[in-house]
Amino acid sequence: MKIFCVDTGNTFVKIAVADEGKIVSVVAFSLEDEESILQYAAALPVADACIVSSVSVSDSELTKILSERVSYFVELTAETPIPIRNLYETPETLGKDRLAAVVGAYGLFPGKNVLVMDAGTALTVDFIDNEGNYRGGNISPGLQIRYRALHDYTKRLPLEDQNNDFKIIGNSTSSAIIGGVQTGMIFEIEGYIDYFAGQYPDLVTIMTGGDVIFFVNRIKKSIFAESDLVLIGLEKIIEHNINIKKSSK
């Protein structure tokens, strides 16, 4: 079965093709490059199904193109059936990328307590237990937001950027900002891992997002990196819905 999985985030649109339960190709576009996105979607071959997730307003034109190329189409909402139990008190406010990521994480590690960390525009931390109960999580600013906030909300601090060569303690204003932002996020991530590992000794931690490689290479903890975690989760969700549809016949 061939499936299209589309993840529209804050910065990029990712379009994946899944075949027989596996992601076989992924193409990413800048969110602003609407023409290329629509051209690529229109050139896709006919498939069996498609699922679209967007953290912002739905793109009706992209949705129309994709829905015409498949026999079964799902736009992820708070009401869409999912293969885990969502215990979030306000499911209608939960980011679809966060939901898909925990579904993907539990699909990769069924029966495990899993901590899911997404380092992108924001840093999101989510937890799903070994019985498939999504218990919620936290949201804090990502790297670029932290840099931008220091510059925008002070009078004299310069705007810095991600830097692979940084010190824990800076010896200049520039190095102090870079070290403070990047070391601070590393300590934040490691602190979450330590806390949950103390509660759940069998904990599995999986990390995704645009800055995943930057952090995975610097965190002194056992972490699985999966840049396509949201897409994997979307594939699991639409498979779940297809099975529900088949069983209802």
mmCIF file of C-alpha atoms in Angstrom:
data_model
loop_
_atom_site.group_PDB
_atom_site.id
_atom_site.type_symbol
_atom_site.label_atom_id
_atom_site.label_comp_id
_atom_site.label_asym_id
_atom_site.label_seq_id
_atom_site.Cartn_x
_atom_site.Cartn_y
_atom_site.Cartn_z
ATOM 1 C CA MET A 1 0.000 0.000 0.000
ATOM 2 C CA LYS A 2 1.408 3.384 -1.032
ATOM 3 C CA ILE A 3 0.668 6.337 1.248
ATOM 4 C CA PHE A 4 1.495 10.055 1.160
ATOM 5 C CA CYS A 5 2.301 11.662 4.525
ATOM 6 C CA VAL A 6 2.464 15.464 4.685
ATOM 7 C CA ASP A 7 3.786 17.396 7.681
ATOM 8 C CA THR A 8 3.413 21.174 7.522
ATOM 9 C CA GLY A 9 5.404 22.741 10.335
ATOM 10 C CA ASN A 10 6.363 26.281 11.279
ATOM 11 C CA THR A 11 9.248 26.438 8.800
ATOM 12 C CA PHE A 12 9.093 23.503 6.392
ATOM 13 C CA VAL A 13 6.644 21.291 4.554
ATOM 14 C CA LYS A 14 7.718 17.652 4.409
ATOM 15 C CA ILE A 15 6.085 15.283 1.928
ATOM 16 C CA ALA A 16 6.875 11.603 2.400
ATOM 17 C CA VAL A 17 5.979 8.496 0.452
ATOM 18 C CA ALA A 18 5.420 5.356 2.521
ATOM 19 C CA ASP A 19 5.204 1.875 1.047
ATOM 20 C CA GLU A 20 4.174 -1.207 3.002
ATOM 21 C CA GLY A 21 4.518 0.607 6.329
ATOM 22 C CA LYS A 22 7.942 2.149 5.686
ATOM 23 C CA ILE A 23 8.943 5.695 4.757
ATOM 24 C CA VAL A 24 10.775 5.331 1.438
ATOM 25 C CA SER A 25 11.291 8.980 0.438
ATOM 26 C CA VAL A 26 11.043 12.440 2.001
ATOM 27 C CA VAL A 27 11.195 15.841 0.291
ATOM 28 C CA ALA A 28 11.264 19.083 2.302
ATOM 29 C CA PHE A 29 10.285 22.551 1.105
ATOM 30 C CA SER A 30 10.437 25.966 2.703
ATOM 31 C CA LEU A 31 6.957 26.922 3.853
ATOM 32 C CA GLU A 32 7.252 30.065 1.738
ATOM 33 C CA ASP A 33 7.965 28.138 -1.487
ATOM 34 C CA GLU A 34 4.294 27.485 -2.229
ATOM 35 C CA GLU A 35 4.776 27.130 -5.978
ATOM 36 C CA SER A 36 7.325 24.306 -5.636
ATOM 37 C CA ILE A 37 5.179 22.527 -3.050
ATOM 38 C CA LEU A 38 2.120 22.529 -5.282
ATOM 39 C CA GLN A 39 4.107 21.520 -8.378
ATOM 40 C CA TYR A 40 5.660 18.580 -6.534
ATOM 41 C CA ALA A 41 2.307 17.447 -5.147
ATOM 42 C CA ALA A 42 0.676 17.647 -8.587
ATOM 43 C CA ALA A 43 3.439 15.460 -10.053
ATOM 44 C CA LEU A 44 3.061 12.689 -7.480
ATOM 45 C CA PRO A 45 1.742 9.356 -8.802
ATOM 46 C CA VAL A 46 -1.612 8.006 -7.757
ATOM 47 C CA ALA A 47 -1.495 6.358 -4.320
ATOM 48 C CA ASP A 48 -3.814 4.450 -1.997
ATOM 49 C CA ALA A 49 -4.099 7.013 0.792
ATOM 50 C CA CYS A 50 -2.875 10.344 2.120
ATOM 51 C CA ILE A 51 -2.691 11.989 5.533
ATOM 52 C CA VAL A 52 -1.993 15.683 6.050
ATOM 53 C CA SER A 53 -0.976 17.364 9.301
ATOM 54 C CA SER A 54 -0.540 21.114 9.706
ATOM 55 C CA VAL A 55 0.371 23.119 12.797
ATOM 56 C CA SER A 56 -1.079 26.217 11.134
ATOM 57 C CA VAL A 57 -4.093 26.899 8.927
ATOM 58 C CA SER A 58 -4.821 24.136 6.423
ATOM 59 C CA ASP A 59 -3.622 24.710 2.865
ATOM 60 C CA SER A 60 -6.809 24.095 0.896
ATOM 61 C CA GLU A 61 -5.049 24.041 -2.489
ATOM 62 C CA LEU A 62 -2.458 21.460 -1.404
ATOM 63 C CA THR A 63 -5.173 19.410 0.257
ATOM 64 C CA LYS A 64 -7.286 19.504 -2.933
ATOM 65 C CA ILE A 65 -4.382 18.321 -5.117
ATOM 66 C CA LEU A 66 -3.461 15.461 -2.809
ATOM 67 C CA SER A 67 -7.012 14.311 -2.126
ATOM 68 C CA GLU A 68 -7.575 13.932 -5.872
ATOM 69 C CA ARG A 69 -4.604 11.541 -6.162
ATOM 70 C CA VAL A 70 -5.737 8.993 -3.571
ATOM 71 C CA SER A 71 -8.775 6.883 -2.797
ATOM 72 C CA TYR A 72 -8.634 7.592 0.956
ATOM 73 C CA PHE A 73 -7.730 10.962 2.484
ATOM 74 C CA VAL A 74 -7.344 12.043 6.125
ATOM 75 C CA GLU A 75 -6.623 15.490 7.506
ATOM 76 C CA LEU A 76 -5.379 15.036 11.066
ATOM 77 C CA THR A 77 -7.568 16.705 13.691
ATOM 78 C CA ALA A 78 -8.280 16.217 17.389
ATOM 79 C CA GLU A 79 -11.130 13.877 16.382
ATOM 80 C CA THR A 80 -9.048 11.588 14.154
ATOM 81 C CA PRO A 81 -8.788 8.051 15.623
ATOM 82 C CA ILE A 82 -5.238 7.256 16.773
ATOM 83 C CA PRO A 83 -3.553 3.994 17.909
ATOM 84 C CA ILE A 84 -2.713 5.334 21.392
ATOM 85 C CA ARG A 85 -4.739 6.783 24.286
ATOM 86 C CA ASN A 86 -4.533 10.576 24.413
ATOM 87 C CA LEU A 87 -4.842 11.801 28.015
ATOM 88 C CA TYR A 88 -4.230 15.452 27.163
ATOM 89 C CA GLU A 89 -6.918 17.541 28.895
ATOM 90 C CA THR A 90 -7.343 19.865 25.900
ATOM 91 C CA PRO A 91 -6.766 17.632 22.854
ATOM 92 C CA GLU A 92 -8.099 20.323 20.512
ATOM 93 C CA THR A 93 -5.111 22.548 21.468
ATOM 94 C CA LEU A 94 -2.455 19.848 21.161
ATOM 95 C CA GLY A 95 -0.044 20.400 18.287
ATOM 96 C CA LYS A 96 -0.577 17.797 15.585
ATOM 97 C CA ASP A 97 3.180 17.394 15.191
ATOM 98 C CA ARG A 98 3.498 16.534 18.891
ATOM 99 C CA LEU A 99 0.687 14.000 18.640
ATOM 100 C CA ALA A 100 2.118 12.371 15.516
ATOM 101 C CA ALA A 101 5.594 12.262 17.082
ATOM 102 C CA VAL A 102 4.439 10.289 20.141
ATOM 103 C CA VAL A 103 2.466 7.914 17.916
ATOM 104 C CA GLY A 104 5.616 7.398 15.847
ATOM 105 C CA ALA A 105 7.752 6.901 18.943
ATOM 106 C CA TYR A 106 5.389 4.295 20.384
ATOM 107 C CA GLY A 107 5.242 2.588 17.002
ATOM 108 C CA LEU A 108 9.033 2.287 17.027
ATOM 109 C CA PHE A 109 9.191 1.208 20.696
ATOM 110 C CA PRO A 110 5.895 -0.522 21.565
ATOM 111 C CA GLY A 111 5.504 -1.499 25.204
ATOM 112 C CA LYS A 112 8.207 0.967 26.320
ATOM 113 C CA ASN A 113 8.124 4.170 28.351
ATOM 114 C CA VAL A 114 9.212 6.749 25.785
ATOM 115 C CA LEU A 115 10.356 10.344 26.189
ATOM 116 C CA VAL A 116 9.969 12.259 22.917
ATOM 117 C CA MET A 117 11.954 15.459 22.389
ATOM 118 C CA ASP A 118 11.497 17.674 19.339
ATOM 119 C CA ALA A 119 14.156 20.370 18.912
ATOM 120 C CA GLY A 120 12.813 22.746 16.299
ATOM 121 C CA THR A 121 11.255 26.196 16.408
ATOM 122 C CA ALA A 122 10.228 25.196 19.931
ATOM 123 C CA LEU A 123 11.623 22.503 22.187
ATOM 124 C CA THR A 124 8.805 20.100 22.996
ATOM 125 C CA VAL A 125 9.084 17.288 25.517
ATOM 126 C CA ASP A 126 6.379 14.595 25.559
ATOM 127 C CA PHE A 127 5.916 11.323 27.421
ATOM 128 C CA ILE A 128 4.035 8.150 26.498
ATOM 129 C CA ASP A 129 3.999 5.240 28.923
ATOM 130 C CA ASN A 130 4.469 1.536 28.263
ATOM 131 C CA GLU A 131 0.711 0.978 27.996
ATOM 132 C CA GLY A 132 0.323 3.479 25.163
ATOM 133 C CA ASN A 133 -1.013 6.339 27.289
ATOM 134 C CA TYR A 134 0.121 9.770 26.117
ATOM 135 C CA ARG A 135 0.436 11.729 29.354
ATOM 136 C CA GLY A 136 1.376 15.147 27.985
ATOM 137 C CA GLY A 137 4.501 17.235 27.927
ATOM 138 C CA ASN A 138 6.080 20.681 27.957
ATOM 139 C CA ILE A 139 6.942 23.428 25.477
ATOM 140 C CA SER A 140 9.836 25.887 25.695
ATOM 141 C CA PRO A 141 11.630 28.153 23.189
ATOM 142 C CA GLY A 142 13.946 26.587 20.627
ATOM 143 C CA LEU A 143 17.448 27.804 19.798
ATOM 144 C CA GLN A 144 16.538 30.549 17.350
ATOM 145 C CA ILE A 145 13.730 31.901 19.525
ATOM 146 C CA ARG A 146 16.139 32.164 22.472
ATOM 147 C CA TYR A 147 18.700 34.017 20.401
ATOM 148 C CA ARG A 148 16.055 36.322 18.971
ATOM 149 C CA ALA A 149 14.512 37.019 22.391
ATOM 150 C CA LEU A 150 17.855 38.102 23.903
ATOM 151 C CA HIS A 151 18.365 40.507 21.029
ATOM 152 C CA ASP A 152 14.808 41.825 20.744
ATOM 153 C CA TYR A 153 14.124 42.326 24.453
ATOM 154 C CA THR A 154 17.398 43.995 25.407
ATOM 155 C CA LYS A 155 18.956 47.229 24.211
ATOM 156 C CA ARG A 156 22.541 46.178 23.575
ATOM 157 C CA LEU A 157 22.851 42.409 23.194
ATOM 158 C CA PRO A 158 23.764 41.359 19.638
ATOM 159 C CA LEU A 159 21.839 38.786 17.632
ATOM 160 C CA GLU A 160 23.893 35.588 17.629
ATOM 161 C CA ASP A 161 23.296 32.285 15.853
ATOM 162 C CA GLN A 162 23.865 28.567 16.329
ATOM 163 C CA ASN A 163 27.576 27.869 16.651
ATOM 164 C CA ASN A 164 29.240 24.463 16.724
ATOM 165 C CA ASP A 165 32.336 25.838 18.499
ATOM 166 C CA PHE A 166 31.190 27.160 21.861
ATOM 167 C CA LYS A 167 32.206 27.165 25.512
ATOM 168 C CA ILE A 168 30.210 26.410 28.629
ATOM 169 C CA ILE A 169 31.473 29.666 30.108
ATOM 170 C CA GLY A 170 31.889 32.576 27.696
ATOM 171 C CA ASN A 171 34.698 35.127 27.916
ATOM 172 C CA SER A 172 33.029 37.744 25.694
ATOM 173 C CA THR A 173 29.474 38.974 25.232
ATOM 174 C CA SER A 174 29.139 36.955 22.025
ATOM 175 C CA SER A 175 30.495 33.730 23.512
ATOM 176 C CA ALA A 176 28.443 34.275 26.686
ATOM 177 C CA ILE A 177 25.221 34.470 24.663
ATOM 178 C CA ILE A 178 26.098 31.454 22.517
ATOM 179 C CA GLY A 179 27.228 29.407 25.519
ATOM 180 C CA GLY A 180 24.229 30.476 27.564
ATOM 181 C CA VAL A 181 21.674 29.603 24.908
ATOM 182 C CA GLN A 182 23.198 26.349 23.689
ATOM 183 C CA THR A 183 24.519 25.015 27.017
ATOM 184 C CA GLY A 184 21.261 26.020 28.646
ATOM 185 C CA MET A 185 19.267 23.924 26.184
ATOM 186 C CA ILE A 186 21.632 20.973 26.567
ATOM 187 C CA PHE A 187 21.271 21.106 30.362
ATOM 188 C CA GLU A 188 17.496 21.434 29.977
ATOM 189 C CA ILE A 189 17.299 18.358 27.749
ATOM 190 C CA GLU A 190 19.617 16.316 29.992
ATOM 191 C CA GLY A 191 17.603 17.388 33.031
ATOM 192 C CA TYR A 192 14.396 16.024 31.521
ATOM 193 C CA ILE A 193 16.104 12.755 30.632
ATOM 194 C CA ASP A 194 17.515 12.387 34.160
ATOM 195 C CA TYR A 195 14.126 13.101 35.726
ATOM 196 C CA PHE A 196 12.152 10.617 33.627
ATOM 197 C CA ALA A 197 14.887 7.957 33.805
ATOM 198 C CA GLY A 198 14.663 8.231 37.583
ATOM 199 C CA GLN A 199 10.924 7.556 37.402
ATOM 200 C CA TYR A 200 11.117 4.935 34.647
ATOM 201 C CA PRO A 201 14.410 2.947 34.631
ATOM 202 C CA ASP A 202 13.536 1.313 31.281
ATOM 203 C CA LEU A 203 13.048 4.730 29.636
ATOM 204 C CA VAL A 204 13.732 5.142 25.915
ATOM 205 C CA THR A 205 14.507 8.680 24.705
ATOM 206 C CA ILE A 206 13.993 9.594 21.077
ATOM 207 C CA MET A 207 14.787 12.982 19.568
ATOM 208 C CA THR A 208 13.647 14.649 16.379
ATOM 209 C CA GLY A 209 13.359 18.138 14.860
ATOM 210 C CA GLY A 210 15.480 20.477 12.790
ATOM 211 C CA ASP A 211 18.227 20.776 15.430
ATOM 212 C CA VAL A 212 18.317 17.084 16.325
ATOM 213 C CA ILE A 213 21.859 16.416 15.046
ATOM 214 C CA PHE A 214 23.266 19.429 16.878
ATOM 215 C CA PHE A 215 21.950 18.180 20.228
ATOM 216 C CA VAL A 216 22.318 14.416 19.830
ATOM 217 C CA ASN A 217 26.051 14.846 19.236
ATOM 218 C CA ARG A 218 26.445 16.864 22.437
ATOM 219 C CA ILE A 219 24.145 15.220 24.959
ATOM 220 C CA LYS A 220 25.868 12.652 27.163
ATOM 221 C CA LYS A 221 22.827 10.401 27.370
ATOM 222 C CA SER A 222 21.503 7.441 25.410
ATOM 223 C CA ILE A 223 19.258 8.918 22.711
ATOM 224 C CA PHE A 224 17.778 7.607 19.483
ATOM 225 C CA ALA A 225 17.696 10.220 16.714
ATOM 226 C CA GLU A 226 14.901 10.046 14.122
ATOM 227 C CA SER A 227 14.421 13.077 11.899
ATOM 228 C CA ASP A 228 11.280 11.585 10.295
ATOM 229 C CA LEU A 229 9.485 10.742 13.548
ATOM 230 C CA VAL A 230 6.406 12.876 12.799
ATOM 231 C CA LEU A 231 6.059 11.311 9.340
ATOM 232 C CA ILE A 232 6.400 7.828 10.844
ATOM 233 C CA GLY A 233 3.619 8.710 13.266
ATOM 234 C CA LEU A 234 1.396 10.009 10.488
ATOM 235 C CA GLU A 235 1.854 6.737 8.613
ATOM 236 C CA LYS A 236 0.846 4.791 11.752
ATOM 237 C CA ILE A 237 -2.233 6.986 12.221
ATOM 238 C CA ILE A 238 -3.552 6.560 8.687
ATOM 239 C CA GLU A 239 -2.890 2.802 8.807
ATOM 240 C CA HIS A 240 -4.964 2.719 11.995
ATOM 241 C CA ASN A 241 -7.803 4.566 10.262
ATOM 242 C CA ILE A 242 -7.626 2.296 7.215
ATOM 243 C CA ASN A 243 -7.918 -0.758 9.480
ATOM 244 C CA ILE A 244 -10.931 0.781 11.238
ATOM 245 C CA LYS A 245 -12.552 1.400 7.861
ATOM 246 C CA LYS A 246 -11.905 -2.183 6.739
ATOM 247 C CA SER A 247 -13.258 -3.700 9.955
ATOM 248 C CA SER A 248 -16.458 -1.650 9.734
ATOM 249 C CA LYS A 249 -17.401 -3.149 6.369
#
